[in-house]
XYZ file of C-alpha atoms in Angstrom:
122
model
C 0.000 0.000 0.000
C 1.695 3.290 -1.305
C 2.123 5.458 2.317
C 0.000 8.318 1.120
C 0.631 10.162 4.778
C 4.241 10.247 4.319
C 3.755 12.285 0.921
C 2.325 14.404 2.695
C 4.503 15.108 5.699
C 5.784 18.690 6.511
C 4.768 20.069 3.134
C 2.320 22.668 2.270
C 0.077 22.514 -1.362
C -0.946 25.431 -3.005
C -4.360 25.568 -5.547
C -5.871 28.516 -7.499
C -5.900 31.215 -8.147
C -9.692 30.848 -7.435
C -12.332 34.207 -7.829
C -15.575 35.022 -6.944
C -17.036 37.923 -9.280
C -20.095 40.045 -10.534
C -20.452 42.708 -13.368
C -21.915 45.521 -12.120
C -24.940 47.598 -14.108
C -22.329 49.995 -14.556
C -19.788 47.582 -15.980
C -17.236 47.045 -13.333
C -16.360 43.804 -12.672
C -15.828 43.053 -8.594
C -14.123 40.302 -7.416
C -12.228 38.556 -4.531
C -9.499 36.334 -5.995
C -7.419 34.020 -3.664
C -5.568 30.878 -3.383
C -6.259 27.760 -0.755
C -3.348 26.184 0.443
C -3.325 22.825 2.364
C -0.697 22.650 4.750
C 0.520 19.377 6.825
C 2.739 19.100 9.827
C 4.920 15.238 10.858
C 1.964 14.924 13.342
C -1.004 14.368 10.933
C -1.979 17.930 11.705
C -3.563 19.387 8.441
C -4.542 23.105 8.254
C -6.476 24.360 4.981
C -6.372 27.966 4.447
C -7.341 30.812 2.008
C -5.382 33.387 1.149
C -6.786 36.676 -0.143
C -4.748 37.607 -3.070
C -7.200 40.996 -4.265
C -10.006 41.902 -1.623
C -13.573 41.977 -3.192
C -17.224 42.968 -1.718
C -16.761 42.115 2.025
C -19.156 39.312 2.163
C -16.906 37.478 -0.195
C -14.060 38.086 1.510
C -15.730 36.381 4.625
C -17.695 33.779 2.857
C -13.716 32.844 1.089
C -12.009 33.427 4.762
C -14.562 30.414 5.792
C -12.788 28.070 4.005
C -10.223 27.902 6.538
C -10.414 24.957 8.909
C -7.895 22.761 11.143
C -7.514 18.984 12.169
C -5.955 15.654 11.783
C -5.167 13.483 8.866
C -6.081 9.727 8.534
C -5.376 7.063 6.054
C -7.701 4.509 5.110
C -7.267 2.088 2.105
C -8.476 4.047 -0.388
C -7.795 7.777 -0.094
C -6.336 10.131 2.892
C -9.465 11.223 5.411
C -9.189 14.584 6.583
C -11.470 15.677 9.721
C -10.946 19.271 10.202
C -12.910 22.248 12.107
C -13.231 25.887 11.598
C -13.133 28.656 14.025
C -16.519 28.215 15.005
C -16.378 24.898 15.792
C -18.318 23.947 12.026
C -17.026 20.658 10.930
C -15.592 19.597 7.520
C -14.435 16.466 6.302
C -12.032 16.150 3.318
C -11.147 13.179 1.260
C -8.051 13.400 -0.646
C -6.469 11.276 -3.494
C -3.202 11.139 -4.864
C -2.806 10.634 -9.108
C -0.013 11.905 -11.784
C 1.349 14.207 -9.898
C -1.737 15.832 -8.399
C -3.458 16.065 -4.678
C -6.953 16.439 -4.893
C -9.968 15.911 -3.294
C -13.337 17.438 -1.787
C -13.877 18.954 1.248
C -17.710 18.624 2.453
C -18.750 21.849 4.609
C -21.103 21.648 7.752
C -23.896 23.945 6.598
C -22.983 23.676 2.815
C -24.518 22.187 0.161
C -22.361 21.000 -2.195
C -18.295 20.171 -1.601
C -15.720 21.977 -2.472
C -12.916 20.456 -4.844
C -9.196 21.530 -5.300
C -6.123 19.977 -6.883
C -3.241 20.183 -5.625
C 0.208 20.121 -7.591
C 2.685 17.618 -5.738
């Protein structure tokens, strides 16, 4: 069985650039642009977190900042388990995979309704 926690040991992934935007009736586009990186310590400690790259409309600059959540790292047979928490104490569980080169995986959001997906270059 390939030892898909050791991959992962002390290194930090980086995915994006992502953006949120809206045209404006007056034709300005808005938008909050920013990168998720997915960072993991020897301990199994995994933290995901956004990084604002250009500051948008506040609420998306909050709504992106939610992203960010903390926890441990498992390994089962078929993919790496994450089980992480935000700030709040709102739970998300990640499931990641590792093919040609690439981390990737979804991340399902207490409160959300769909998961979010991100590749990661190894």
């Amino acid at each position: 069985m390939n030892n898909r926690t050791e991959i992962t040991k002390s290194k930090k992934f980086t995915s994006g650039p992502f953006a949120i935007t809206d045209i404006h009736n007056g034709g300005n586009v808005f938008a909050t642009i920013y990168l998720v990186e997915l960072e993991f310590d020897n301990q199994n400690n995994v933290v995901l977190k956004t990084i604002l790259v250009k500051e948008g409309l506040s609420e998306w600059n909050q709504s992106v900042k939610k992203l960010d959540v903390k926890g441990k790292c498992f390994e089962n047979s078929k993919h790496l388990e994450l089980k992480m928490f935000d700030i709040e104490g709102n739970k998300c569980d990640g499931y990641l995979e590792i093919k040609n080169d690439y981390l990737f995986g979804e991340f399902y959001y207490e409160n959300e309704k769909s998961p979010k997906s991100f590749a990661f270059r190894v």
